[in-house]
Short mmCIF file of C-alpha atoms in Angstrom, two decimals:
data_model
loop_
_atom_site.label_atom_id
_atom_site.label_comp_id
_atom_site.label_asym_id
_atom_site.label_seq_id
_atom_site.Cartn_x
_atom_site.Cartn_y
_atom_site.Cartn_z
CA GLN Y 1 -16.78 11.33 -132.10
CA VAL Y 2 -13.28 11.07 -129.94
CA GLN Y 3 -10.16 13.13 -130.93
CA LEU Y 4 -7.42 11.62 -130.25
CA VAL Y 5 -3.99 13.56 -129.38
CA GLU Y 6 -0.87 11.80 -129.56
CA SER Y 7 2.94 13.01 -127.98
CA GLY Y 8 5.53 12.45 -126.45
CA GLY Y 9 7.43 11.13 -129.62
CA GLY Y 10 11.85 12.62 -130.37
CA LEU Y 11 14.92 11.86 -130.77
CA VAL Y 12 16.50 8.94 -128.81
CA GLN Y 13 20.16 7.00 -129.23
CA ALA Y 14 19.25 3.30 -129.61
CA GLY Y 15 19.12 1.50 -126.76
CA GLY Y 16 17.15 4.67 -125.31
CA SER Y 17 13.63 5.22 -124.00
CA LEU Y 18 10.31 7.46 -124.45
CA ARG Y 19 7.65 7.35 -123.28
CA LEU Y 20 4.44 8.56 -125.49
CA SER Y 21 0.50 9.39 -124.50
CA CYS Y 22 -2.16 9.55 -126.20
CA ALA Y 23 -4.68 11.91 -124.41
CA ALA Y 24 -8.30 11.04 -125.53
CA SER Y 25 -11.51 14.16 -125.75
CA GLY Y 26 -15.22 14.03 -127.09
CA ARG Y 27 -17.08 11.51 -126.81
CA THR Y 28 -15.23 9.96 -123.76
CA SER Y 29 -18.09 8.46 -122.05
CA THR Y 30 -17.84 4.89 -123.36
CA THR Y 31 -14.60 3.60 -122.08
CA TYR Y 32 -12.64 2.69 -125.08
CA SER Y 33 -9.90 0.16 -126.48
CA MET Y 34 -7.00 1.65 -128.26
CA GLY Y 35 -4.30 0.40 -130.07
CA TRP Y 36 -0.55 1.98 -130.89
CA PHE Y 37 0.57 1.61 -134.74
CA ARG Y 38 3.39 2.79 -136.42
CA GLN Y 39 4.53 3.91 -139.93
CA ALA Y 40 7.39 4.31 -140.89
CA PRO Y 41 8.64 5.83 -144.46
CA GLY Y 42 7.91 3.62 -147.49
CA LYS Y 43 5.87 0.65 -145.59
CA GLU Y 44 2.60 -0.15 -144.70
CA ARG Y 45 1.00 1.65 -141.30
CA GLU Y 46 1.89 -2.02 -138.67
CA PHE Y 47 0.46 -3.06 -135.18
CA VAL Y 48 2.16 -2.85 -131.84
CA ALA Y 49 0.16 -2.67 -128.87
CA ALA Y 50 -3.73 -2.58 -128.20
CA VAL Y 51 -5.12 -2.78 -124.41
CA ASN Y 52 -8.53 -3.38 -123.94
CA TRP Y 53 -11.08 -1.12 -121.84
CA SER Y 54 -10.31 -2.25 -119.11
CA GLY Y 55 -6.13 -2.63 -118.90
CA ARG Y 56 -6.61 -5.80 -118.16
CA THR Y 57 -5.42 -7.78 -121.48
CA THR Y 58 -3.11 -6.04 -123.60
CA TYR Y 59 -1.51 -7.25 -126.98
CA TYR Y 60 1.93 -6.42 -128.66
CA ALA Y 61 3.50 -7.25 -131.65
CA ASP Y 62 6.50 -10.06 -131.90
CA SER Y 63 9.05 -6.94 -132.49
CA VAL Y 64 7.76 -5.23 -129.67
CA LYS Y 65 6.81 -7.63 -126.75
CA GLY Y 66 9.41 -7.19 -123.90
CA ARG Y 67 10.16 -3.82 -124.84
CA PHE Y 68 7.63 -1.56 -125.29
CA THR Y 69 4.82 -1.54 -121.99
CA ILE Y 70 1.03 0.08 -123.26
CA SER Y 71 -1.19 1.06 -120.10
CA ARG Y 72 -4.02 3.36 -119.28
CA ASP Y 73 -5.82 5.29 -116.85
CA ASN Y 74 -9.05 5.58 -117.26
CA ALA Y 75 -9.55 8.33 -115.05
CA ASN Y 76 -7.56 11.13 -117.44
CA ASN Y 77 -8.31 9.57 -120.73
CA THR Y 78 -5.27 8.74 -121.41
CA VAL Y 79 -3.30 5.56 -123.21
CA TYR Y 80 0.74 4.95 -123.01
CA LEU Y 81 3.26 3.57 -124.57
CA GLN Y 82 5.98 2.84 -122.60
CA MET Y 83 9.55 2.22 -125.07
CA ASN Y 84 12.17 1.20 -124.01
CA SER Y 85 16.02 -0.53 -125.47
CA LEU Y 86 14.97 1.08 -128.58
CA LYS Y 87 16.61 0.31 -131.92
CA PRO Y 88 17.11 1.86 -134.83
CA GLU Y 89 14.43 -0.15 -136.33
CA ASP Y 90 12.03 1.48 -134.49
CA THR Y 91 11.89 4.84 -135.85
CA ALA Y 92 8.41 5.58 -137.08
CA VAL Y 93 4.77 8.19 -136.76
CA TYR Y 94 3.55 6.40 -134.38
CA TYR Y 95 -0.70 6.76 -133.82
CA CYS Y 96 -3.37 5.28 -131.18
CA ALA Y 97 -6.26 4.94 -132.44
CA VAL Y 98 -9.84 3.54 -131.38
CA PHE Y 99 -10.48 -0.17 -131.20
CA THR Y 100 -13.95 -0.52 -132.96
CA GLY Y 101 -13.99 -4.05 -133.14
CA GLY Y 102 -12.71 -7.29 -135.21
CA SER Y 103 -8.81 -8.65 -134.95
CA TRP Y 104 -6.77 -6.03 -132.60
CA TYR Y 105 -4.19 -6.96 -134.77
CA ALA Y 106 -5.46 -5.08 -137.85
CA THR Y 107 -5.47 -2.01 -138.94
CA LYS Y 108 -9.28 -1.75 -140.35
CA SER Y 109 -10.15 -3.12 -136.52
CA TYR Y 110 -9.52 0.28 -135.64
CA GLY Y 111 -10.43 3.99 -136.24
CA TYR Y 112 -10.70 7.84 -134.93
CA TRP Y 113 -7.38 7.91 -135.03
CA GLY Y 114 -4.40 10.33 -133.76
CA GLN Y 115 -2.49 13.04 -136.03
CA GLY Y 116 0.98 10.85 -135.31
CA THR Y 117 4.27 11.66 -133.12
CA GLN Y 118 7.69 10.99 -134.92
CA VAL Y 119 9.88 8.92 -133.29
CA THR Y 120 13.88 8.77 -134.03
CA VAL Y 121 16.24 5.86 -133.07
CA SER Y 122 19.89 6.90 -134.16
CA SER Y 123 21.93 4.53 -133.88
#
């Protein structure tokens, strides 16, 4: 079992930056590939970014490419999402999850979800 705890969300003005963290605990002897998703009110959860176990391969949704950067620190069992040039449409609850196989971009390919952290971008 793996427990994930997200942090770093908050309220920021458009054009600002935030860095989200996802700390893993529990069964962390295995290094997992990880992803970030987000869910806005009334919308489905959507893929944001993912990183493989080594950190060498990353994937991004088109909507965040060039603005967000996913990275990881395996020594500290933490995955980060650096978010720059934030837009009001980035407002959502952001979740991290463990990649369990399949398409990197599909929600069903992930398990062990965290509780989420709220990001609100004001215009």
